[in-house]
JSON list of C-alpha atoms in Angstrom, two decimals:
[
{"chain": "A", "resi": 1218, "resn": "MET", "atom": "CA", "xyz": [19.53, 126.59, 292.08]},
{"chain": "A", "resi": 1219, "resn": "ALA", "atom": "CA", "xyz": [18.12, 123.21, 292.94]},
{"chain": "A", "resi": 1220, "resn": "LEU", "atom": "CA", "xyz": [20.92, 120.65, 293.16]},
{"chain": "A", "resi": 1221, "resn": "ALA", "atom": "CA", "xyz": [19.11, 118.08, 296.10]},
{"chain": "A", "resi": 1222, "resn": "LEU", "atom": "CA", "xyz": [21.13, 116.26, 298.67]},
{"chain": "A", "resi": 1223, "resn": "GLY", "atom": "CA", "xyz": [19.33, 110.65, 309.96]},
{"chain": "A", "resi": 1224, "resn": "SER", "atom": "CA", "xyz": [20.22, 109.10, 312.64]},
{"chain": "A", "resi": 1225, "resn": "ALA", "atom": "CA", "xyz": [18.97, 106.11, 314.56]},
{"chain": "A", "resi": 1226, "resn": "SER", "atom": "CA", "xyz": [19.22, 105.56, 318.31]},
{"chain": "A", "resi": 1227, "resn": "CYS", "atom": "CA", "xyz": [18.64, 102.61, 320.63]},
{"chain": "A", "resi": 1228, "resn": "ALA", "atom": "CA", "xyz": [18.59, 102.07, 324.41]},
{"chain": "A", "resi": 1229, "resn": "VAL", "atom": "CA", "xyz": [19.48, 98.96, 326.46]},
{"chain": "A", "resi": 1230, "resn": "GLY", "atom": "CA", "xyz": [18.04, 98.50, 329.98]},
{"chain": "A", "resi": 1231, "resn": "ASP", "atom": "CA", "xyz": [19.95, 96.82, 332.85]},
{"chain": "A", "resi": 1232, "resn": "ALA", "atom": "CA", "xyz": [18.54, 93.37, 333.78]},
{"chain": "A", "resi": 1233, "resn": "PRO", "atom": "CA", "xyz": [18.88, 92.07, 337.43]},
{"chain": "A", "resi": 1234, "resn": "VAL", "atom": "CA", "xyz": [21.75, 89.61, 337.95]},
{"chain": "A", "resi": 1235, "resn": "GLU", "atom": "CA", "xyz": [21.36, 86.60, 340.37]},
{"chain": "A", "resi": 1236, "resn": "ALA", "atom": "CA", "xyz": [24.19, 85.68, 342.80]},
{"chain": "A", "resi": 1237, "resn": "GLN", "atom": "CA", "xyz": [26.21, 82.66, 341.67]},
{"chain": "A", "resi": 1238, "resn": "ALA", "atom": "CA", "xyz": [27.48, 79.87, 344.01]},
{"chain": "A", "resi": 1239, "resn": "PRO", "atom": "CA", "xyz": [31.27, 79.67, 344.25]},
{"chain": "A", "resi": 1240, "resn": "ALA", "atom": "CA", "xyz": [32.87, 77.21, 341.85]},
{"chain": "A", "resi": 1241, "resn": "THR", "atom": "CA", "xyz": [34.24, 73.95, 343.27]},
{"chain": "A", "resi": 1242, "resn": "GLU", "atom": "CA", "xyz": [37.05, 73.83, 340.70]},
{"chain": "A", "resi": 1243, "resn": "PRO", "atom": "CA", "xyz": [39.54, 76.52, 339.73]},
{"chain": "A", "resi": 1244, "resn": "ALA", "atom": "CA", "xyz": [38.34, 78.56, 336.82]},
{"chain": "A", "resi": 1245, "resn": "ALA", "atom": "CA", "xyz": [40.25, 78.22, 333.56]},
{"chain": "A", "resi": 1246, "resn": "VAL", "atom": "CA", "xyz": [42.70, 81.00, 332.81]},
{"chain": "A", "resi": 1247, "resn": "THR", "atom": "CA", "xyz": [41.96, 82.93, 329.66]},
{"chain": "A", "resi": 1248, "resn": "PRO", "atom": "CA", "xyz": [45.03, 84.26, 327.82]},
{"chain": "A", "resi": 1249, "resn": "ASP", "atom": "CA", "xyz": [45.38, 87.99, 327.71]},
{"chain": "A", "resi": 1250, "resn": "ALA", "atom": "CA", "xyz": [43.78, 89.46, 324.64]},
{"chain": "A", "resi": 1251, "resn": "GLU", "atom": "CA", "xyz": [45.94, 91.34, 322.16]},
{"chain": "A", "resi": 1252, "resn": "PRO", "atom": "CA", "xyz": [45.84, 95.06, 322.84]},
{"chain": "A", "resi": 1253, "resn": "THR", "atom": "CA", "xyz": [43.63, 96.90, 320.39]},
{"chain": "A", "resi": 1254, "resn": "GLU", "atom": "CA", "xyz": [44.67, 100.09, 318.65]},
{"chain": "A", "resi": 1255, "resn": "THR", "atom": "CA", "xyz": [42.72, 103.19, 319.44]},
{"chain": "A", "resi": 1256, "resn": "GLN", "atom": "CA", "xyz": [40.68, 104.12, 316.38]},
{"chain": "A", "resi": 1257, "resn": "THR", "atom": "CA", "xyz": [40.84, 107.80, 315.46]},
{"chain": "A", "resi": 1258, "resn": "PRO", "atom": "CA", "xyz": [37.53, 108.93, 314.02]},
{"chain": "A", "resi": 1259, "resn": "GLU", "atom": "CA", "xyz": [37.79, 110.09, 310.44]},
{"chain": "A", "resi": 1260, "resn": "GLU", "atom": "CA", "xyz": [37.24, 113.75, 309.85]},
{"chain": "A", "resi": 1261, "resn": "GLU", "atom": "CA", "xyz": [34.14, 114.70, 307.92]},
{"chain": "A", "resi": 1262, "resn": "PRO", "atom": "CA", "xyz": [35.02, 116.06, 304.47]},
{"chain": "A", "resi": 1263, "resn": "THR", "atom": "CA", "xyz": [34.65, 119.80, 304.11]},
{"chain": "A", "resi": 1264, "resn": "PRO", "atom": "CA", "xyz": [31.46, 120.51, 302.16]},
{"chain": "A", "resi": 1265, "resn": "GLU", "atom": "CA", "xyz": [31.89, 122.11, 298.77]},
{"chain": "A", "resi": 1266, "resn": "PRO", "atom": "CA", "xyz": [30.76, 125.73, 298.48]},
{"chain": "A", "resi": 1267, "resn": "GLU", "atom": "CA", "xyz": [27.41, 125.93, 296.74]},
{"chain": "A", "resi": 1268, "resn": "VAL", "atom": "CA", "xyz": [27.06, 127.00, 293.15]},
{"chain": "A", "resi": 1269, "resn": "SER", "atom": "CA", "xyz": [24.96, 130.15, 293.21]},
{"chain": "A", "resi": 1270, "resn": "ILE", "atom": "CA", "xyz": [22.87, 132.13, 290.73]},
{"chain": "A", "resi": 1271, "resn": "SER", "atom": "CA", "xyz": [24.06, 135.69, 290.21]},
{"chain": "A", "resi": 1272, "resn": "TYR", "atom": "CA", "xyz": [21.68, 136.74, 287.44]},
{"chain": "A", "resi": 1273, "resn": "THR", "atom": "CA", "xyz": [18.52, 135.62, 285.62]},
{"chain": "A", "resi": 1274, "resn": "GLY", "atom": "CA", "xyz": [16.90, 137.38, 282.69]},
{"chain": "A", "resi": 1275, "resn": "TRP", "atom": "CA", "xyz": [14.52, 136.79, 279.81]},
{"chain": "A", "resi": 1276, "resn": "VAL", "atom": "CA", "xyz": [13.42, 138.67, 276.72]},
{"chain": "A", "resi": 1277, "resn": "GLU", "atom": "CA", "xyz": [10.88, 138.16, 273.94]},
{"chain": "A", "resi": 1278, "resn": "SER", "atom": "CA", "xyz": [12.09, 136.96, 270.55]},
{"chain": "A", "resi": 1279, "resn": "GLU", "atom": "CA", "xyz": [11.88, 139.34, 267.62]},
{"chain": "A", "resi": 1280, "resn": "GLY", "atom": "CA", "xyz": [8.73, 137.69, 266.24]},
{"chain": "A", "resi": 1281, "resn": "GLY", "atom": "CA", "xyz": [7.18, 137.24, 269.67]},
{"chain": "A", "resi": 1282, "resn": "GLU", "atom": "CA", "xyz": [6.74, 133.46, 269.25]},
{"chain": "A", "resi": 1283, "resn": "TYR", "atom": "CA", "xyz": [9.39, 132.54, 271.79]},
{"chain": "A", "resi": 1284, "resn": "SER", "atom": "CA", "xyz": [11.22, 133.93, 274.79]},
{"chain": "A", "resi": 1285, "resn": "TYR", "atom": "CA", "xyz": [14.96, 133.71, 275.35]},
{"chain": "A", "resi": 1286, "resn": "GLY", "atom": "CA", "xyz": [16.34, 133.29, 278.85]},
{"chain": "A", "resi": 1287, "resn": "VAL", "atom": "CA", "xyz": [19.74, 133.21, 280.47]},
{"chain": "A", "resi": 1288, "resn": "VAL", "atom": "CA", "xyz": [21.00, 132.23, 283.91]},
{"chain": "A", "resi": 1289, "resn": "ILE", "atom": "CA", "xyz": [24.48, 133.27, 285.08]},
{"chain": "A", "resi": 1290, "resn": "LEU", "atom": "CA", "xyz": [25.96, 131.09, 287.82]},
{"chain": "A", "resi": 1291, "resn": "ASP", "atom": "CA", "xyz": [29.12, 131.20, 289.95]},
{"chain": "A", "resi": 1292, "resn": "ASN", "atom": "CA", "xyz": [31.11, 128.05, 290.72]},
{"chain": "A", "resi": 1293, "resn": "PRO", "atom": "CA", "xyz": [33.48, 129.05, 293.57]},
{"chain": "A", "resi": 1294, "resn": "ASN", "atom": "CA", "xyz": [34.98, 125.56, 293.91]},
{"chain": "A", "resi": 1295, "resn": "GLU", "atom": "CA", "xyz": [38.66, 125.24, 293.10]},
{"chain": "A", "resi": 1296, "resn": "GLY", "atom": "CA", "xyz": [39.36, 121.91, 291.46]},
{"chain": "A", "resi": 1297, "resn": "MET", "atom": "CA", "xyz": [35.70, 120.86, 291.29]},
{"chain": "A", "resi": 1298, "resn": "GLY", "atom": "CA", "xyz": [33.19, 121.32, 288.49]},
{"chain": "A", "resi": 1299, "resn": "TYR", "atom": "CA", "xyz": [30.65, 119.48, 286.36]},
{"chain": "A", "resi": 1300, "resn": "GLU", "atom": "CA", "xyz": [31.88, 117.18, 283.61]},
{"chain": "A", "resi": 1301, "resn": "ALA", "atom": "CA", "xyz": [29.29, 116.89, 280.83]},
{"chain": "A", "resi": 1302, "resn": "GLY", "atom": "CA", "xyz": [26.66, 118.06, 283.29]},
{"chain": "A", "resi": 1303, "resn": "GLN", "atom": "CA", "xyz": [22.96, 118.12, 282.47]},
{"chain": "A", "resi": 1304, "resn": "PHE", "atom": "CA", "xyz": [20.96, 121.19, 283.49]},
{"chain": "A", "resi": 1305, "resn": "GLU", "atom": "CA", "xyz": [17.24, 121.97, 283.31]},
{"chain": "A", "resi": 1306, "resn": "ILE", "atom": "CA", "xyz": [16.09, 125.58, 283.01]},
{"chain": "A", "resi": 1307, "resn": "SER", "atom": "CA", "xyz": [12.40, 126.25, 283.67]},
{"chain": "A", "resi": 1308, "resn": "ALA", "atom": "CA", "xyz": [10.39, 129.43, 283.16]},
{"chain": "A", "resi": 1309, "resn": "LEU", "atom": "CA", "xyz": [7.90, 130.09, 285.99]},
{"chain": "A", "resi": 1310, "resn": "ASP", "atom": "CA", "xyz": [4.84, 132.32, 286.13]},
{"chain": "A", "resi": 1311, "resn": "LYS", "atom": "CA", "xyz": [3.63, 134.38, 289.12]},
{"chain": "A", "resi": 1312, "resn": "ASP", "atom": "CA", "xyz": [2.00, 131.30, 290.70]},
{"chain": "A", "resi": 1313, "resn": "GLY", "atom": "CA", "xyz": [5.17, 129.20, 290.38]},
{"chain": "A", "resi": 1314, "resn": "THR", "atom": "CA", "xyz": [3.67, 127.18, 287.51]},
{"chain": "A", "resi": 1315, "resn": "ILE", "atom": "CA", "xyz": [6.24, 125.87, 285.04]},
{"chain": "A", "resi": 1316, "resn": "LEU", "atom": "CA", "xyz": [5.51, 127.40, 281.63]},
{"chain": "A", "resi": 1317, "resn": "ASP", "atom": "CA", "xyz": [8.25, 125.56, 279.74]},
{"chain": "A", "resi": 1318, "resn": "THR", "atom": "CA", "xyz": [11.53, 123.71, 280.40]},
{"chain": "A", "resi": 1319, "resn": "THR", "atom": "CA", "xyz": [14.63, 123.29, 278.28]},
{"chain": "A", "resi": 1320, "resn": "GLN", "atom": "CA", "xyz": [17.82, 121.29, 278.84]},
{"chain": "A", "resi": 1321, "resn": "GLU", "atom": "CA", "xyz": [21.45, 122.30, 278.55]},
{"chain": "A", "resi": 1322, "resn": "TYR", "atom": "CA", "xyz": [24.56, 120.12, 278.59]},
{"chain": "A", "resi": 1323, "resn": "GLY", "atom": "CA", "xyz": [28.12, 121.19, 279.19]},
{"chain": "A", "resi": 1324, "resn": "THR", "atom": "CA", "xyz": [31.29, 120.96, 281.24]},
{"chain": "A", "resi": 1325, "resn": "VAL", "atom": "CA", "xyz": [31.65, 123.65, 283.90]},
{"chain": "A", "resi": 1326, "resn": "LEU", "atom": "CA", "xyz": [35.25, 124.33, 284.90]},
{"chain": "A", "resi": 1327, "resn": "PRO", "atom": "CA", "xyz": [36.46, 124.92, 288.47]},
{"chain": "A", "resi": 1328, "resn": "GLY", "atom": "CA", "xyz": [36.17, 128.50, 289.73]},
{"chain": "A", "resi": 1329, "resn": "GLN", "atom": "CA", "xyz": [34.23, 129.48, 286.62]},
{"chain": "A", "resi": 1330, "resn": "GLN", "atom": "CA", "xyz": [31.35, 131.89, 286.18]},
{"chain": "A", "resi": 1331, "resn": "PHE", "atom": "CA", "xyz": [29.18, 130.37, 283.47]},
{"chain": "A", "resi": 1332, "resn": "ALA", "atom": "CA", "xyz": [25.95, 131.04, 281.62]},
{"chain": "A", "resi": 1333, "resn": "LEU", "atom": "CA", "xyz": [23.11, 128.73, 280.59]},
{"chain": "A", "resi": 1334, "resn": "HIS", "atom": "CA", "xyz": [20.84, 129.97, 277.82]},
{"chain": "A", "resi": 1335, "resn": "ALA", "atom": "CA", "xyz": [17.37, 128.72, 276.89]},
{"chain": "A", "resi": 1336, "resn": "MET", "atom": "CA", "xyz": [14.53, 129.21, 274.46]},
{"chain": "A", "resi": 1337, "resn": "PHE", "atom": "CA", "xyz": [11.01, 128.92, 275.87]},
{"chain": "A", "resi": 1338, "resn": "GLU", "atom": "CA", "xyz": [7.65, 128.49, 274.18]},
{"chain": "A", "resi": 1339, "resn": "ALA", "atom": "CA", "xyz": [6.20, 131.04, 276.58]},
{"chain": "A", "resi": 1340, "resn": "ASP", "atom": "CA", "xyz": [5.23, 134.71, 276.53]},
{"chain": "A", "resi": 1341, "resn": "ALA", "atom": "CA", "xyz": [7.98, 136.79, 278.13]},
{"chain": "A", "resi": 1342, "resn": "SER", "atom": "CA", "xyz": [5.35, 138.91, 279.87]},
{"chain": "A", "resi": 1343, "resn": "GLU", "atom": "CA", "xyz": [4.15, 135.84, 281.81]},
{"chain": "A", "resi": 1344, "resn": "ILE", "atom": "CA", "xyz": [7.60, 134.83, 283.08]},
{"chain": "A", "resi": 1345, "resn": "VAL", "atom": "CA", "xyz": [8.53, 136.05, 286.57]},
{"chain": "A", "resi": 1346, "resn": "ASP", "atom": "CA", "xyz": [11.45, 133.75, 287.40]},
{"chain": "A", "resi": 1347, "resn": "LEU", "atom": "CA", "xyz": [13.80, 131.08, 286.07]},
{"chain": "A", "resi": 1348, "resn": "GLU", "atom": "CA", "xyz": [14.62, 127.90, 287.97]},
{"chain": "A", "resi": 1349, "resn": "VAL", "atom": "CA", "xyz": [17.70, 125.75, 287.39]},
{"chain": "A", "resi": 1350, "resn": "ARG", "atom": "CA", "xyz": [18.21, 122.12, 288.35]},
{"chain": "A", "resi": 1351, "resn": "GLY", "atom": "CA", "xyz": [21.64, 120.55, 287.95]},
{"chain": "A", "resi": 1352, "resn": "PRO", "atom": "CA", "xyz": [23.75, 117.53, 288.90]},
{"chain": "A", "resi": 1353, "resn": "MET", "atom": "CA", "xyz": [23.59, 116.36, 292.51]},
{"chain": "A", "resi": 1354, "resn": "SER", "atom": "CA", "xyz": [27.36, 116.06, 292.89]},
{"chain": "A", "resi": 1355, "resn": "MET", "atom": "CA", "xyz": [30.49, 117.65, 291.46]},
{"chain": "A", "resi": 1356, "resn": "ASP", "atom": "CA", "xyz": [33.43, 116.09, 289.64]},
{"chain": "A", "resi": 1357, "resn": "ASP", "atom": "CA", "xyz": [37.14, 116.38, 290.33]},
{"chain": "A", "resi": 1358, "resn": "LEU", "atom": "CA", "xyz": [38.44, 118.56, 287.50]},
{"chain": "A", "resi": 1359, "resn": "SER", "atom": "CA", "xyz": [41.62, 119.71, 289.24]},
{"chain": "A", "resi": 1360, "resn": "ASP", "atom": "CA", "xyz": [43.67, 118.64, 286.20]},
{"chain": "A", "resi": 1361, "resn": "ALA", "atom": "CA", "xyz": [41.54, 120.66, 283.78]},
{"chain": "A", "resi": 1362, "resn": "GLY", "atom": "CA", "xyz": [42.87, 123.78, 282.14]},
{"chain": "A", "resi": 1363, "resn": "THR", "atom": "CA", "xyz": [41.32, 127.23, 281.90]},
{"chain": "A", "resi": 1364, "resn": "ILE", "atom": "CA", "xyz": [39.90, 129.38, 279.12]},
{"chain": "A", "resi": 1365, "resn": "GLU", "atom": "CA", "xyz": [40.43, 133.13, 278.92]},
{"chain": "A", "resi": 1366, "resn": "VAL", "atom": "CA", "xyz": [38.42, 135.62, 276.84]},
{"chain": "A", "resi": 1367, "resn": "SER", "atom": "CA", "xyz": [40.13, 138.73, 275.47]},
{"chain": "A", "resi": 1368, "resn": "ASP", "atom": "CA", "xyz": [39.96, 141.42, 272.78]},
{"chain": "A", "resi": 1369, "resn": "VAL", "atom": "CA", "xyz": [36.13, 141.62, 272.80]},
{"chain": "A", "resi": 1370, "resn": "GLU", "atom": "CA", "xyz": [34.81, 144.20, 270.34]},
{"chain": "A", "resi": 1371, "resn": "VAL", "atom": "CA", "xyz": [31.30, 145.14, 269.17]},
{"chain": "A", "resi": 1372, "resn": "THR", "atom": "CA", "xyz": [30.87, 146.73, 265.75]},
{"chain": "A", "resi": 1373, "resn": "HIS", "atom": "CA", "xyz": [27.81, 147.79, 263.76]},
{"chain": "A", "resi": 1374, "resn": "ASP", "atom": "CA", "xyz": [26.84, 148.47, 260.22]},
{"chain": "A", "resi": 1375, "resn": "GLU", "atom": "CA", "xyz": [23.55, 149.58, 258.75]},
{"chain": "A", "resi": 1376, "resn": "TRP", "atom": "CA", "xyz": [21.92, 146.17, 259.06]},
{"chain": "A", "resi": 1377, "resn": "SER", "atom": "CA", "xyz": [23.65, 144.16, 261.75]},
{"chain": "A", "resi": 1378, "resn": "SER", "atom": "CA", "xyz": [25.93, 143.97, 264.77]},
{"chain": "A", "resi": 1379, "resn": "ARG", "atom": "CA", "xyz": [29.00, 141.79, 265.24]},
{"chain": "A", "resi": 1380, "resn": "ILE", "atom": "CA", "xyz": [30.83, 140.65, 268.37]},
{"chain": "A", "resi": 1381, "resn": "THR", "atom": "CA", "xyz": [34.38, 139.40, 267.99]},
{"chain": "A", "resi": 1382, "resn": "GLY", "atom": "CA", "xyz": [36.98, 138.21, 270.46]},
{"chain": "A", "resi": 1383, "resn": "THR", "atom": "CA", "xyz": [39.71, 135.71, 271.23]},
{"chain": "A", "resi": 1384, "resn": "LEU", "atom": "CA", "xyz": [39.74, 132.53, 273.32]},
{"chain": "A", "resi": 1385, "resn": "SER", "atom": "CA", "xyz": [42.99, 131.21, 274.78]},
{"chain": "A", "resi": 1386, "resn": "GLY", "atom": "CA", "xyz": [43.37, 127.92, 276.65]},
{"chain": "A", "resi": 1387, "resn": "ASN", "atom": "CA", "xyz": [46.00, 125.91, 278.48]},
{"chain": "A", "resi": 1388, "resn": "PHE", "atom": "CA", "xyz": [44.45, 122.45, 278.29]},
{"chain": "A", "resi": 1389, "resn": "ALA", "atom": "CA", "xyz": [46.64, 119.40, 277.76]},
{"chain": "A", "resi": 1390, "resn": "GLU", "atom": "CA", "xyz": [44.71, 118.55, 274.59]},
{"chain": "A", "resi": 1391, "resn": "ASP", "atom": "CA", "xyz": [42.91, 120.47, 271.86]},
{"chain": "A", "resi": 1392, "resn": "LEU", "atom": "CA", "xyz": [39.30, 121.37, 272.62]},
{"chain": "A", "resi": 1393, "resn": "GLU", "atom": "CA", "xyz": [36.48, 120.99, 270.11]},
{"chain": "A", "resi": 1394, "resn": "SER", "atom": "CA", "xyz": [33.10, 122.73, 269.87]},
{"chain": "A", "resi": 1395, "resn": "VAL", "atom": "CA", "xyz": [33.68, 125.33, 272.57]},
{"chain": "A", "resi": 1396, "resn": "ARG", "atom": "CA", "xyz": [30.44, 127.25, 273.06]},
{"chain": "A", "resi": 1397, "resn": "VAL", "atom": "CA", "xyz": [30.71, 131.03, 273.28]},
{"chain": "A", "resi": 1398, "resn": "ILE", "atom": "CA", "xyz": [27.71, 132.84, 274.80]},
{"chain": "A", "resi": 1399, "resn": "ALA", "atom": "CA", "xyz": [27.23, 136.61, 274.58]},
{"chain": "A", "resi": 1400, "resn": "VAL", "atom": "CA", "xyz": [24.89, 138.17, 277.16]},
{"chain": "A", "resi": 1401, "resn": "VAL", "atom": "CA", "xyz": [23.78, 141.72, 276.42]},
{"chain": "A", "resi": 1402, "resn": "ARG", "atom": "CA", "xyz": [22.32, 143.66, 279.34]},
{"chain": "A", "resi": 1403, "resn": "ASN", "atom": "CA", "xyz": [21.08, 147.16, 279.93]},
{"chain": "A", "resi": 1404, "resn": "GLY", "atom": "CA", "xyz": [21.41, 147.48, 283.68]},
{"chain": "A", "resi": 1405, "resn": "THR", "atom": "CA", "xyz": [19.55, 144.47, 285.08]},
{"chain": "A", "resi": 1406, "resn": "ASP", "atom": "CA", "xyz": [17.41, 143.99, 281.96]},
{"chain": "A", "resi": 1407, "resn": "LEU", "atom": "CA", "xyz": [18.36, 141.30, 279.48]},
{"chain": "A", "resi": 1408, "resn": "VAL", "atom": "CA", "xyz": [18.48, 142.77, 275.99]},
{"chain": "A", "resi": 1409, "resn": "ALA", "atom": "CA", "xyz": [19.73, 139.77, 274.03]},
{"chain": "A", "resi": 1410, "resn": "VAL", "atom": "CA", "xyz": [21.57, 136.47, 274.35]},
{"chain": "A", "resi": 1411, "resn": "GLU", "atom": "CA", "xyz": [23.49, 135.12, 271.34]},
{"chain": "A", "resi": 1412, "resn": "TRP", "atom": "CA", "xyz": [25.89, 132.23, 270.94]},
{"chain": "A", "resi": 1413, "resn": "THR", "atom": "CA", "xyz": [28.24, 130.47, 268.56]},
{"chain": "A", "resi": 1414, "resn": "TYR", "atom": "CA", "xyz": [30.82, 127.66, 268.58]},
{"chain": "A", "resi": 1415, "resn": "VAL", "atom": "CA", "xyz": [34.57, 127.67, 268.15]},
{"chain": "A", "resi": 1416, "resn": "ASP", "atom": "CA", "xyz": [35.35, 124.51, 266.20]},
{"chain": "A", "resi": 1417, "resn": "ARG", "atom": "CA", "xyz": [38.79, 123.97, 267.74]},
{"chain": "A", "resi": 1418, "resn": "LEU", "atom": "CA", "xyz": [40.88, 125.60, 270.46]},
{"chain": "A", "resi": 1419, "resn": "LYS", "atom": "CA", "xyz": [44.44, 124.31, 270.25]},
{"chain": "A", "resi": 1420, "resn": "SER", "atom": "CA", "xyz": [46.27, 123.22, 273.38]},
{"chain": "A", "resi": 1421, "resn": "GLY", "atom": "CA", "xyz": [48.12, 126.27, 274.61]},
{"chain": "A", "resi": 1422, "resn": "GLY", "atom": "CA", "xyz": [46.82, 128.22, 271.62]},
{"chain": "A", "resi": 1423, "resn": "LYS", "atom": "CA", "xyz": [44.23, 130.82, 270.66]},
{"chain": "A", "resi": 1424, "resn": "SER", "atom": "CA", "xyz": [41.11, 130.95, 268.49]},
{"chain": "A", "resi": 1425, "resn": "LYS", "atom": "CA", "xyz": [39.02, 133.86, 267.22]},
{"chain": "A", "resi": 1426, "resn": "PHE", "atom": "CA", "xyz": [35.24, 133.87, 267.57]},
{"chain": "A", "resi": 1427, "resn": "THR", "atom": "CA", "xyz": [32.54, 135.88, 265.79]},
{"chain": "A", "resi": 1428, "resn": "ILE", "atom": "CA", "xyz": [28.87, 136.32, 266.69]},
{"chain": "A", "resi": 1429, "resn": "ASP", "atom": "CA", "xyz": [26.65, 138.06, 264.14]},
{"chain": "A", "resi": 1430, "resn": "THR", "atom": "CA", "xyz": [23.15, 139.36, 264.75]},
{"chain": "A", "resi": 1431, "resn": "PHE", "atom": "CA", "xyz": [20.70, 141.37, 262.68]},
{"chain": "A", "resi": 1432, "resn": "ASP", "atom": "CA", "xyz": [19.05, 142.75, 265.82]},
{"chain": "A", "resi": 1433, "resn": "LYS", "atom": "CA", "xyz": [21.22, 145.88, 265.82]},
{"chain": "A", "resi": 1434, "resn": "PRO", "atom": "CA", "xyz": [19.49, 147.78, 268.68]},
{"chain": "A", "resi": 1435, "resn": "ALA", "atom": "CA", "xyz": [20.29, 144.93, 271.05]},
{"chain": "A", "resi": 1436, "resn": "PHE", "atom": "CA", "xyz": [24.00, 145.62, 270.94]},
{"chain": "A", "resi": 1437, "resn": "ASP", "atom": "CA", "xyz": [23.61, 149.37, 271.00]},
{"chain": "A", "resi": 1438, "resn": "ALA", "atom": "CA", "xyz": [21.74, 149.13, 274.30]},
{"chain": "A", "resi": 1439, "resn": "GLY", "atom": "CA", "xyz": [24.15, 147.82, 276.92]},
{"chain": "A", "resi": 1440, "resn": "GLN", "atom": "CA", "xyz": [27.21, 145.92, 278.05]},
{"chain": "A", "resi": 1441, "resn": "VAL", "atom": "CA", "xyz": [28.28, 142.62, 276.50]},
{"chain": "A", "resi": 1442, "resn": "ASP", "atom": "CA", "xyz": [29.64, 139.79, 278.66]},
{"chain": "A", "resi": 1443, "resn": "ILE", "atom": "CA", "xyz": [31.17, 136.65, 277.15]},
{"chain": "A", "resi": 1444, "resn": "PHE", "atom": "CA", "xyz": [30.96, 133.18, 278.74]},
{"chain": "A", "resi": 1445, "resn": "THR", "atom": "CA", "xyz": [32.22, 129.80, 277.59]},
{"chain": "A", "resi": 1446, "resn": "LEU", "atom": "CA", "xyz": [30.91, 126.27, 278.05]},
{"chain": "A", "resi": 1447, "resn": "LEU", "atom": "CA", "xyz": [32.60, 123.06, 276.92]}
]
């Protein structure tokens, strides 16, 4: 994940000093200077652990006009995250050429594994990698709450699949427009990525979420992981 972050030196030579004739008058006495306190060098701040990519995947849309991609990232920093961060996700071909780029915005909480999803105007067969660029620095979110996901279920009928679950939060205030992202994988292959929004998550409360899809085979094929983004 691309998130981008000298020294000068100088030398002084010794010049020759000529001998001085003794003074004919007593030299003036200079008062003793006030003692100076010894300055203790400040310790360098401990660098924040890097946010790392744990998974990238992409899949062709049902009509073949687009490709959907997802990047799963790990933020190991306790107390630090990204507040309203802007992220760029690019699809690359075998030569490293950027085929298409999309942008995502969201708040990433401390210690959170999170997912960024994208839609590319590119053929999935041409994509060989996804690249992510994010904010250069992190924000102090030590006072932020957490969100937990529970009771995830996948059901099917003749025409569609449905993912349901529950979000619970312990934020000081109600949250609005919480994004819920479902990543469906079969081993390391991305099968589908779907998302929805929870309109409001009450402070200290719970909210149900539902994601519907008419691409039934996607949810028959593998495991479903749920991620949230504010």
